[in-house]
Short mmCIF file of C-alpha atoms and ligand atoms in Angstrom, two decimals:
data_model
loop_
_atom_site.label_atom_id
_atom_site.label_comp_id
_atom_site.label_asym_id
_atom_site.label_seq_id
_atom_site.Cartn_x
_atom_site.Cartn_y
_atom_site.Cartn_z
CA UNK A 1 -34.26 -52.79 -13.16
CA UNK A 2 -37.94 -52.28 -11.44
CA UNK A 3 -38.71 -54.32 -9.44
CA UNK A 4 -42.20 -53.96 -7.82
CA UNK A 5 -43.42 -56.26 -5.57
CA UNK A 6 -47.13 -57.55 -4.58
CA UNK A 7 -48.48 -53.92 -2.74
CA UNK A 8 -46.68 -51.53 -5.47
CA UNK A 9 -48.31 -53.68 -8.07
CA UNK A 10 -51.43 -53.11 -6.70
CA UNK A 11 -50.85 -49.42 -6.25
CA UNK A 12 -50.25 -49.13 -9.71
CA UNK A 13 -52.83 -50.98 -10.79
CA UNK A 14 -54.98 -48.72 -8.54
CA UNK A 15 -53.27 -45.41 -10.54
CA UNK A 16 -53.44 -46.99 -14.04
CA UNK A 17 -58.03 -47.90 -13.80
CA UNK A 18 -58.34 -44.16 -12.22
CA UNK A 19 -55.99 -41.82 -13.43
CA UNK A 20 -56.33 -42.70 -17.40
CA UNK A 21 -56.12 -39.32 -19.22
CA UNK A 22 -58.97 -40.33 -21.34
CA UNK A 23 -62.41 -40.38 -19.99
CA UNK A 24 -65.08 -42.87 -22.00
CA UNK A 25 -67.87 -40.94 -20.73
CA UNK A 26 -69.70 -38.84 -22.70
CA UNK A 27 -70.97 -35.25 -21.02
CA UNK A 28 -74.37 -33.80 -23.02
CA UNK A 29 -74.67 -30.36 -21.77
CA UNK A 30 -76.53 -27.21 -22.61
CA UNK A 31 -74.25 -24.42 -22.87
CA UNK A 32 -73.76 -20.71 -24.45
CA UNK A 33 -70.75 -19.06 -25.59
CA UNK A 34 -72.66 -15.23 -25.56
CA UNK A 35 -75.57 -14.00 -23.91
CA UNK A 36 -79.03 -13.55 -25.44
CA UNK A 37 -82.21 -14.86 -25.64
CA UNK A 38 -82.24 -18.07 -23.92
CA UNK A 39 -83.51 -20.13 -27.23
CA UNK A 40 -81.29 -18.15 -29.55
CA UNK A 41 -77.93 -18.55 -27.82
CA UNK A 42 -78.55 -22.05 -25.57
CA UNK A 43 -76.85 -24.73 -28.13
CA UNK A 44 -76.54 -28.74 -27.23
CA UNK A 45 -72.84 -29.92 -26.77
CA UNK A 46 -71.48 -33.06 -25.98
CA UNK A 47 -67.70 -33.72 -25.37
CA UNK A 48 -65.39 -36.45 -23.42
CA UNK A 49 -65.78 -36.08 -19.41
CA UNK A 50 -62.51 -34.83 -17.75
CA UNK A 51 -60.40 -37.51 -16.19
CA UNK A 52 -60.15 -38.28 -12.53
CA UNK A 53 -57.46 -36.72 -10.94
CA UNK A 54 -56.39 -37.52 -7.22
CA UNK A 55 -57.74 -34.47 -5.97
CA UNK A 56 -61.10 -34.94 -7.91
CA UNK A 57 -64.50 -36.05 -8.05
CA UNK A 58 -66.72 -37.24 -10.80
CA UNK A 59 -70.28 -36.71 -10.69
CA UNK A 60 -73.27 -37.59 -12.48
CA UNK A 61 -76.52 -35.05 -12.26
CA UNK A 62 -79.90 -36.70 -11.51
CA UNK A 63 -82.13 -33.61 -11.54
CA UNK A 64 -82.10 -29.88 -11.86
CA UNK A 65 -84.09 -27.20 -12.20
CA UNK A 66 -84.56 -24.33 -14.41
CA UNK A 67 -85.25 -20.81 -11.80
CA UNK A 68 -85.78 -17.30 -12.79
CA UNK A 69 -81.89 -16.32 -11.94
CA UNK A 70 -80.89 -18.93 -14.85
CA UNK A 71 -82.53 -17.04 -17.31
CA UNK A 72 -81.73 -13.97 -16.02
CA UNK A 73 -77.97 -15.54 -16.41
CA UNK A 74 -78.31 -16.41 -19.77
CA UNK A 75 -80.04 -13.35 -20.87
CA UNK A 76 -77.08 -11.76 -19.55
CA UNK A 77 -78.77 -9.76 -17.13
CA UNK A 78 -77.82 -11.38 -13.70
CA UNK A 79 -74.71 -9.89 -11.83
CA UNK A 80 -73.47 -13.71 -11.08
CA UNK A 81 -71.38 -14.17 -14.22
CA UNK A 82 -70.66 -17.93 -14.92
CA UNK A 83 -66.94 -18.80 -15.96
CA UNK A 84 -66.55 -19.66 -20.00
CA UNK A 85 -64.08 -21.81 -20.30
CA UNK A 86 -63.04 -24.43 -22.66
CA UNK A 87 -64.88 -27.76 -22.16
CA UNK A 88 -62.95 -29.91 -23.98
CA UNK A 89 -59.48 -30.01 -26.00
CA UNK A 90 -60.44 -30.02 -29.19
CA UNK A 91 -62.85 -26.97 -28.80
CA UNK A 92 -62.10 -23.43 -29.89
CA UNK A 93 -64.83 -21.60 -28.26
CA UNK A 94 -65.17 -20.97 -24.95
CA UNK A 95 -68.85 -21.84 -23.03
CA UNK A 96 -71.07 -21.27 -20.39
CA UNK A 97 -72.88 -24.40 -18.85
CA UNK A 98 -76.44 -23.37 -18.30
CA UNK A 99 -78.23 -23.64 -14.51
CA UNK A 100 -77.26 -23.04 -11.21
CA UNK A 101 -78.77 -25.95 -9.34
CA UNK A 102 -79.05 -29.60 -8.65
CA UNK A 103 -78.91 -32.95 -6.99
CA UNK A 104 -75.72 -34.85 -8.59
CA UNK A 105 -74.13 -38.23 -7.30
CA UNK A 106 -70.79 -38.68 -6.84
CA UNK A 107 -69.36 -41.95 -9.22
CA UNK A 108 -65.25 -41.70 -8.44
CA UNK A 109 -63.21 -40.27 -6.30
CA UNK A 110 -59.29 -39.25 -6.18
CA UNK A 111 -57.26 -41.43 -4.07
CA UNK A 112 -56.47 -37.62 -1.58
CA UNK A 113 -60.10 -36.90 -1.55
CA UNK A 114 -61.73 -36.91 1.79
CA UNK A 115 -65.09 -36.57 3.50
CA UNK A 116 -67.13 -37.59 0.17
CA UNK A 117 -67.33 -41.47 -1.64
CA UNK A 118 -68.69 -43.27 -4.11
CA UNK A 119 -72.57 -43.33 -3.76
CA UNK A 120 -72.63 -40.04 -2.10
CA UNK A 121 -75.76 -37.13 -3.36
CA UNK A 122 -74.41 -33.55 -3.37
CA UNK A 123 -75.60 -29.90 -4.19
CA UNK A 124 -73.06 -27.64 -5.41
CA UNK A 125 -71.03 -25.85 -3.34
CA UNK A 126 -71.89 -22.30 -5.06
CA UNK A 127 -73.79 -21.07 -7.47
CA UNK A 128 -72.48 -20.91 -11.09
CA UNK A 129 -71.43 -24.34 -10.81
CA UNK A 130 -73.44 -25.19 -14.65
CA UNK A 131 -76.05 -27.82 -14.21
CA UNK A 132 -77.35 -28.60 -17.37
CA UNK A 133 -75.21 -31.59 -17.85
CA UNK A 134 -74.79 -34.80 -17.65
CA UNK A 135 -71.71 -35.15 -15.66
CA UNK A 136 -69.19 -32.72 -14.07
CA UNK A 137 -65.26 -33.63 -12.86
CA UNK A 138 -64.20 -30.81 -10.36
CA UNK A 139 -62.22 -30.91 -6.85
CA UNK A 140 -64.40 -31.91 -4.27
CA UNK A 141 -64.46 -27.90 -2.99
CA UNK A 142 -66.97 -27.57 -5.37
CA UNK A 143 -69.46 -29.90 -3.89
CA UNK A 144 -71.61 -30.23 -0.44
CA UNK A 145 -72.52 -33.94 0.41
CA UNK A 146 -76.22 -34.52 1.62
CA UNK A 147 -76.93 -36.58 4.66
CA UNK A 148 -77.88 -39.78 2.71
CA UNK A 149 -81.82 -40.40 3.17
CA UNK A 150 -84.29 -42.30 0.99
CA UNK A 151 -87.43 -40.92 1.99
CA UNK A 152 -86.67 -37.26 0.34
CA UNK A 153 -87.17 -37.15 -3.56
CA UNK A 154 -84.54 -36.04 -6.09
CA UNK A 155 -86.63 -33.29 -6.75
CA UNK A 156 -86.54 -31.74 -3.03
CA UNK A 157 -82.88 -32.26 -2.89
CA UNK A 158 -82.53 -30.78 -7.17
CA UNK A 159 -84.91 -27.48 -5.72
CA UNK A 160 -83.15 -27.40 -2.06
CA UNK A 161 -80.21 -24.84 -2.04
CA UNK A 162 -81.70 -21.64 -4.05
CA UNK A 163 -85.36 -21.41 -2.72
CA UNK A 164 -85.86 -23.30 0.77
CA UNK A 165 -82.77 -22.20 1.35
CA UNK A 166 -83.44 -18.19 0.81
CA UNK A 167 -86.84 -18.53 2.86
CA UNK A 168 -85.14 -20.50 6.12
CA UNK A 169 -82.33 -17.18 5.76
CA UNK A 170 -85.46 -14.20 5.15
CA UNK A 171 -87.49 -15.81 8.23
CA UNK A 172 -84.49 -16.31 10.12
CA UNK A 173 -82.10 -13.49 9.53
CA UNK A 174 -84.04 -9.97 10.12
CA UNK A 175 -86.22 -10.05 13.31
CA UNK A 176 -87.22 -12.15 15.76
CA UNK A 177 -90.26 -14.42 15.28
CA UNK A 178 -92.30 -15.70 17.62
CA UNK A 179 -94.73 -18.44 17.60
CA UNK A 180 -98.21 -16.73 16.29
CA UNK A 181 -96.43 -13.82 14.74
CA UNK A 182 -97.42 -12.68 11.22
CA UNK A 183 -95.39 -13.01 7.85
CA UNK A 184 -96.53 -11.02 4.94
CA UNK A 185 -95.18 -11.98 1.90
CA UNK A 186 -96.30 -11.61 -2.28
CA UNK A 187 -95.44 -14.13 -4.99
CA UNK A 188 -96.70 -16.78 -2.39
CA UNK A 189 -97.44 -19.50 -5.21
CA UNK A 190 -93.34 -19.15 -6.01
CA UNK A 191 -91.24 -21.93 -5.52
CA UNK A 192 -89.57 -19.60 -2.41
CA UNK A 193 -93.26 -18.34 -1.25
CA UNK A 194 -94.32 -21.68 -0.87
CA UNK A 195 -90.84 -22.85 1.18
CA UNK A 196 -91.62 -19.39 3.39
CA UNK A 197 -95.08 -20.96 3.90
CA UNK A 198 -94.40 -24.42 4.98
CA UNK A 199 -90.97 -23.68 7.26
CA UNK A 200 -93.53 -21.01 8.83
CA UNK A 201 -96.12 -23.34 9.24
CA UNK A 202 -93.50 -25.60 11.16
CA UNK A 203 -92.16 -23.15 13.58
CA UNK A 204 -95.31 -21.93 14.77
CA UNK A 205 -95.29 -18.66 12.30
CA UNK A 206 -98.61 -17.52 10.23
CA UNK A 207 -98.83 -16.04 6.71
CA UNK A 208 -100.53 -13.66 5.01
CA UNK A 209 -99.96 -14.53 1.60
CA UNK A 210 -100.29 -12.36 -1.75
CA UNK A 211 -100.52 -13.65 -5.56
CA UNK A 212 -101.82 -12.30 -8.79
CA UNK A 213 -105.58 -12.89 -9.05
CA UNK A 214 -106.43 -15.04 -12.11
CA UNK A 215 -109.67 -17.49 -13.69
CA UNK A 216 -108.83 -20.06 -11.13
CA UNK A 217 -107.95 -18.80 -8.57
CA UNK A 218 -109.55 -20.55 -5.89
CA UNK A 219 -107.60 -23.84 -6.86
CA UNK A 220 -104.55 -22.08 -6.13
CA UNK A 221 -105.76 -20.17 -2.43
CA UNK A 222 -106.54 -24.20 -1.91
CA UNK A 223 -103.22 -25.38 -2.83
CA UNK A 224 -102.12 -22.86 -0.53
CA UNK A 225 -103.80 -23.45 2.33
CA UNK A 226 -103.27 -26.89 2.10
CA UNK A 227 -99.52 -26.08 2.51
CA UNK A 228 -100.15 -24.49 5.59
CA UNK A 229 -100.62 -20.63 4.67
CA UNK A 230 -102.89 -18.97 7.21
CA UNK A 231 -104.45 -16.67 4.64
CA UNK A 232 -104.53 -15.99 0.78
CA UNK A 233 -105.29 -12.53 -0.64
CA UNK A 234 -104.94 -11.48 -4.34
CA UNK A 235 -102.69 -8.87 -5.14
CA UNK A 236 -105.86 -6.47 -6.39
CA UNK A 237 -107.96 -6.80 -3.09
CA UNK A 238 -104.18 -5.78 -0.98
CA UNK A 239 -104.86 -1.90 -1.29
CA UNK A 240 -108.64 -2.74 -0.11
CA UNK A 241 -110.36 -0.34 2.73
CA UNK A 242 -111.66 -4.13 3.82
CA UNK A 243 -108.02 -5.88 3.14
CA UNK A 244 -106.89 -3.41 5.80
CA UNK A 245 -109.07 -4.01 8.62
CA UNK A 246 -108.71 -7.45 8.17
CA UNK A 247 -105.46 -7.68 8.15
CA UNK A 248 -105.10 -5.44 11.67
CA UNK A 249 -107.42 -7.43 13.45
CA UNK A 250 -105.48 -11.01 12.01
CA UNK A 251 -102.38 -9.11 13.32
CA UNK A 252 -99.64 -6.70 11.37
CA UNK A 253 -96.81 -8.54 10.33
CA UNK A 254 -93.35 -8.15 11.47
CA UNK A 255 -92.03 -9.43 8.36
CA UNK A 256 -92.87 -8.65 4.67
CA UNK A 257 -90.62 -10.48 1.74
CA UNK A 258 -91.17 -9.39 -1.55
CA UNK A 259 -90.14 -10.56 -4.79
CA UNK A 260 -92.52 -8.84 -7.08
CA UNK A 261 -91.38 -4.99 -6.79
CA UNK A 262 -94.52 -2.46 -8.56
CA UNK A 263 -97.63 -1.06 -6.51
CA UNK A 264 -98.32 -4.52 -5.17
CA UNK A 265 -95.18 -4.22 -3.45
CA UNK A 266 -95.54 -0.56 -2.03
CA UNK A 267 -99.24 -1.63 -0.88
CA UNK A 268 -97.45 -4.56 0.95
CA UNK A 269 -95.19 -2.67 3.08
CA UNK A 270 -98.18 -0.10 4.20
CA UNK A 271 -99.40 -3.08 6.23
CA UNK A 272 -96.23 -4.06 8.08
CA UNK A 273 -96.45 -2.87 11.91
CA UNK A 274 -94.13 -0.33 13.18
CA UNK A 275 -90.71 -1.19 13.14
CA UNK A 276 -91.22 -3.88 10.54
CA UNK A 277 -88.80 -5.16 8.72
CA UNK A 278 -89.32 -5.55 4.96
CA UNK A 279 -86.80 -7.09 2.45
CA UNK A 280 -87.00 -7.16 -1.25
CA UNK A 281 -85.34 -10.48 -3.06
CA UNK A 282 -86.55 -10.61 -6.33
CA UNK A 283 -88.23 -8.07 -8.96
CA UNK A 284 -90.42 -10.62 -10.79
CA UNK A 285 -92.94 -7.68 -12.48
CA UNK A 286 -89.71 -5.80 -13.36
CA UNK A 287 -91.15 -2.60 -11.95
CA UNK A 288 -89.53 -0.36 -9.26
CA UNK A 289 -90.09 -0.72 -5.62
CA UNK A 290 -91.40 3.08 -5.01
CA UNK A 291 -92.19 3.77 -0.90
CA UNK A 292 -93.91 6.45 0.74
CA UNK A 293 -91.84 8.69 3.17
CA UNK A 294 -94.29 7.95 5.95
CA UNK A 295 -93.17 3.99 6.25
CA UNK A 296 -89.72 4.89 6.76
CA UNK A 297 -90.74 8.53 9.33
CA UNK A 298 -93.51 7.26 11.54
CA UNK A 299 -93.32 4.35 11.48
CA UNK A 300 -89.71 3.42 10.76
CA UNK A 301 -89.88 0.24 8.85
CA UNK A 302 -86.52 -0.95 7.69
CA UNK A 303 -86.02 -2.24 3.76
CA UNK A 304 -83.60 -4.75 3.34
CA UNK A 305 -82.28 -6.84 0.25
CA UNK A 306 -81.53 -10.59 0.46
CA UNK A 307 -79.32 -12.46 -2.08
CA UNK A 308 -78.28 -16.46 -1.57
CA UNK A 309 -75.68 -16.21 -3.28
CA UNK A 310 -73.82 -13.14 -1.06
CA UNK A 311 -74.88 -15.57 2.15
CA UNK A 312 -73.33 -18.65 0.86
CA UNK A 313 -69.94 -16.47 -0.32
CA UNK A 314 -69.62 -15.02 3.15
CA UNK A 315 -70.72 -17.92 5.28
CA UNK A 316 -68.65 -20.88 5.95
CA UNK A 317 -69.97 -24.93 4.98
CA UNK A 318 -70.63 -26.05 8.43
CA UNK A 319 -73.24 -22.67 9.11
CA UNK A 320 -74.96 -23.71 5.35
CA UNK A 321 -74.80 -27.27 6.88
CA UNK A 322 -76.71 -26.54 9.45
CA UNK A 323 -78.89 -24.98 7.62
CA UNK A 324 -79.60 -27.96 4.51
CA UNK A 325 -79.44 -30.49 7.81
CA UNK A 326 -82.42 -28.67 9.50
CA UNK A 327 -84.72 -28.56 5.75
CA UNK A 328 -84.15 -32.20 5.09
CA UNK A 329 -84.86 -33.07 8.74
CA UNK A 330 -88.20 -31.30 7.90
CA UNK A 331 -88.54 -33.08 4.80
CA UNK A 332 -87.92 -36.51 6.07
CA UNK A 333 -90.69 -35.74 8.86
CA UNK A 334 -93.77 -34.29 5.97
CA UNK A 335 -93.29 -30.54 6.98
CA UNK A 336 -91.75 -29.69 3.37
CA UNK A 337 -93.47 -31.24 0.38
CA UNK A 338 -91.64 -30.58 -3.15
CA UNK A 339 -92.20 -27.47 -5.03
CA UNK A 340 -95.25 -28.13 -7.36
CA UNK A 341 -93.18 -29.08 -10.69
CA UNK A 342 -93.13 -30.10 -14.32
CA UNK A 343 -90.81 -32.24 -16.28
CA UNK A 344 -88.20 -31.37 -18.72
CA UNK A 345 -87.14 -33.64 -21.00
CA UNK A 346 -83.34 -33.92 -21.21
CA UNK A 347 -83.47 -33.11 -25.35
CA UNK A 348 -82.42 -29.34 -26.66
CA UNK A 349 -85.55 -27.72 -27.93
CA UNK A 350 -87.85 -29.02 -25.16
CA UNK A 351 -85.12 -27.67 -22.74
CA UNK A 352 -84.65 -24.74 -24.78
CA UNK A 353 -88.61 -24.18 -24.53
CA UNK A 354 -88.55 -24.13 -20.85
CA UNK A 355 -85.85 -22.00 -20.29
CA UNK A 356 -87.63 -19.43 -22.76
CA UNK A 357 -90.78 -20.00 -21.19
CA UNK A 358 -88.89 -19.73 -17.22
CA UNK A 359 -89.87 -16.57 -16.60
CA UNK A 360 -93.45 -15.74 -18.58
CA UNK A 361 -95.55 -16.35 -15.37
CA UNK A 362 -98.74 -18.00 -14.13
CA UNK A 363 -96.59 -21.24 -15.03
CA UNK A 364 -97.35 -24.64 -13.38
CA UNK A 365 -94.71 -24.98 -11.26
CA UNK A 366 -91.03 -25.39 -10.94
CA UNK A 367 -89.50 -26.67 -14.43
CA UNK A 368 -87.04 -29.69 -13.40
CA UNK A 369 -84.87 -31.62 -15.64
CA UNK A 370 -84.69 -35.36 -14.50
CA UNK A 371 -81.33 -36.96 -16.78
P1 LIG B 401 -90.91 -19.57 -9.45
O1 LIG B 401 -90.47 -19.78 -10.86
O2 LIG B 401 -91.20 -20.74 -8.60
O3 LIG B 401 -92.21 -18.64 -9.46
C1 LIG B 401 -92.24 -17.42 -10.11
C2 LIG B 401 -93.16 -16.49 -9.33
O4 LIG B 401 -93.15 -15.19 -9.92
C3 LIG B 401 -94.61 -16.95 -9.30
O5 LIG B 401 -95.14 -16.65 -8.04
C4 LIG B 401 -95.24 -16.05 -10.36
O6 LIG B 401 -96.59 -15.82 -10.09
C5 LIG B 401 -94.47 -14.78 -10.16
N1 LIG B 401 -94.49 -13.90 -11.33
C6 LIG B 401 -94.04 -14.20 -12.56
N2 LIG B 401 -94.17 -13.12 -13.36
C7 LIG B 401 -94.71 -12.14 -12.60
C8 LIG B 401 -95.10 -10.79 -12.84
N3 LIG B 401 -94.94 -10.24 -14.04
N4 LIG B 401 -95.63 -10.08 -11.83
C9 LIG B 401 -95.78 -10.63 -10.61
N5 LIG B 401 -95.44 -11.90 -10.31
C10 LIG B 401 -94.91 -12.64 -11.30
O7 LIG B 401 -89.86 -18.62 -8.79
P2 LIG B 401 -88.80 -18.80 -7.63
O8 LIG B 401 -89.46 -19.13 -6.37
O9 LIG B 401 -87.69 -19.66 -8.09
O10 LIG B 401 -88.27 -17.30 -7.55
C11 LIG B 401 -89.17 -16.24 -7.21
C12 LIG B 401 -88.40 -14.93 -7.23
O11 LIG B 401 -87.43 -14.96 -6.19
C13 LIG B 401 -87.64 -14.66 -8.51
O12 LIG B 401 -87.65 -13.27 -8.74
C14 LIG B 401 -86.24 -15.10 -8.18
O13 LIG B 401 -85.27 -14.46 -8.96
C15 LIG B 401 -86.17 -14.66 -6.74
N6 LIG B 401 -85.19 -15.41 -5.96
C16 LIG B 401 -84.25 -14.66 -5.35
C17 LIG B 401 -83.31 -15.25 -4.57
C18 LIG B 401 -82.31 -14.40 -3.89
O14 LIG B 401 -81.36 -14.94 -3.32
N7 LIG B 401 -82.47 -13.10 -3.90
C19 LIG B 401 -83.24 -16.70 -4.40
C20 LIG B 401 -84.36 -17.41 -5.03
C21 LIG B 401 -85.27 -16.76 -5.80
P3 LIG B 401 -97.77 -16.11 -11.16
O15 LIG B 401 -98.21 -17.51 -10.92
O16 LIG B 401 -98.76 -15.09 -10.80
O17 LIG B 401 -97.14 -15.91 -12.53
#
């Protein structure tokens, strides 16, 4: 005979409402099963969400964003490979869930999970996680909480861990910098070049900061400068007799970042100051980064590469804590506005669009997905 009395009854009550096998909720996701072009091989599927386990969290997204590396994932052409795996029972395929990034909050918990409840906003842990979906199950490993905060937008804490993140580690991680010291940087209208301006901007730090000339492009050295950047050059006037004098008597930069690669990179690093430090994190006009012997000889200018990803793998949560504390802190305070952005509506072809259209250039902003 069982006999259970008034606490193991509610125990099991507890066990039977969260540990069903079935889950009634519905994920919508956007997922690929080979790589390709992003509107060839990107394909809508829905299927039941996973069922809470004790060790497990559910989650529901409220915003993410499309970046460059996502369609460089899909395309196939990014050395972060995301895990196919089978989404659901009855499926014989296995599928990639797009994105990389986003703000999710947390709907159930396990009865052994600790340090994250109900009600709680998190970023993903790593990147790969899939964030083109509605909803995600996983242990809670895979998630970071956020300090909870109403004054900071979804769309600050969807954008937070990929670019703010990668310009608080480049201005931080590879030399010293003073107040009034000099940052040069290209790609400055990027969702990263305008996180390098503002943290700059709030620790004393000034910019020189390089973009492709275009029609309007006094709008954009507005927008700029409006975000704090000390000054705005177009990447045709960097190799400039004039563009050098200026730029000695502003002050040579310690620091260069680039993420465009080409001659507008190799002009860059000729007006670092001796024993800069200069570190390459993207390759947006898909051109080699070709130097002259001189920068490295006389005057012994270091290159670098920076990737998030390798940082978050080899640091620990607390250290990427710190970090994410210190940018929302910022954010709560006005020093860090969100990236300028555009809508994506949660439907396959518009989503499909943006994802084709991620990487074209002289785009209006960050594309975001709001669920
Ligand atoms: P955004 O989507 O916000 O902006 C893209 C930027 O690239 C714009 O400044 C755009 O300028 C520029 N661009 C696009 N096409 C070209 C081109 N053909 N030649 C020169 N510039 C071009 O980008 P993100 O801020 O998300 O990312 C910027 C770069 O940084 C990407 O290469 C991305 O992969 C890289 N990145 C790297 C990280 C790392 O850990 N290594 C982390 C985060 C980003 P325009 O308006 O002139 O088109």
């Amino acid at each position: 005979m069982v006999f259970f009395n008034t606490k193991s009854t509610i125990i099991l009550n507890r066990i039977i409402r969260a540990y069903t096998t079935t889950s009634n909720i519905t994920v919508d996701a956007l997922v690929y099963s080979n790589y390709g072009k992003p509107s060839e091989v990107l394909k809508w599927h829905s299927y039941p969400l996973p069922a809470l386990t004790p060790e497990t969290v559910q989650v529901k997204f409220l915003a993410s964003p499309i970046n460059p590396a996502d369609v460089n994932q899909v395309q196939g052409a990014y050395p972060l490979k995301p895990p196919f795996q089978l989404l659901n029972e009855k499926d014989d395929i296995k599928y990639a869930v797009g994105g990389n990034e986003g703000v999710a909050q947390v709907i159930a918990t396990g009865d052994k999970v600790k340090g994250i409840k109900v009600g709680d906003q998190v970023i993903m842990a790593k990147a790969g996680y899939g964030t083109w979906r509605t909803y995600a199950t996983g242990p809670a490993s895979d998630f970071q909480v956020l300090p909870m905060t109403d004054s900071v937008s979804n769309i600050q804490l969807a954008t937070l861990s990929v670019n703010p993140c990668t310009a608080y580690r480049m201005l931080k991680d590879f030399v010293k910098l003073n107040k009034g010291d000099y940052v040069i940087q290209n790609g400055a209208n990027s969702a990263v070049g305008q996180s390098v301006i503002q943290l700059a901007k709030a620790w004393g730090i000034k910019t020189i900061n390089v973009v492709r000339n275009r029609p309007d492009i006094d709008a954009l050295r507005n927008e700029l400068e409006q975000l704090g950047a000390t000054h705005v050059i177009t990447d045709d006037e960097l190799g400039s007799f004039e563009t050098k004098s200026l730029i000695k008597e502003w002050g040579q930069p310690k620091l260069g970042l680039n993420c465009v690669g080409g001659k507008s990179a190799t002009e860059m690093a000729r007006h670092l100051s001796a024993n800069g430090q200069y570190v390459t994190y993207g390759a947006m006009a898909r051109a080699p980064l070709s130097l002259p012997a001189s920068l490295l000889i006389f005057k012994n200018i270091s290159f670098h590469g920076f990737w998030m990803s390798r940082w978050t793998d080899t640091h620990n949560m607390e250290e990427r804590k710190i970090m994410i504390d210190e940018l929302i802190d910022l954010m709560k305070r006005g020093h860090f506005v969100e990236p300028k952005w555009t809508q994506v509506e949660w439907k396959e072809e518009p989503v499909k669009a943006a994802v084709d259209q991620g990487i074209q250039g002289y785009g209006s902003g960050k594309q975001v997905i709001l669920f």
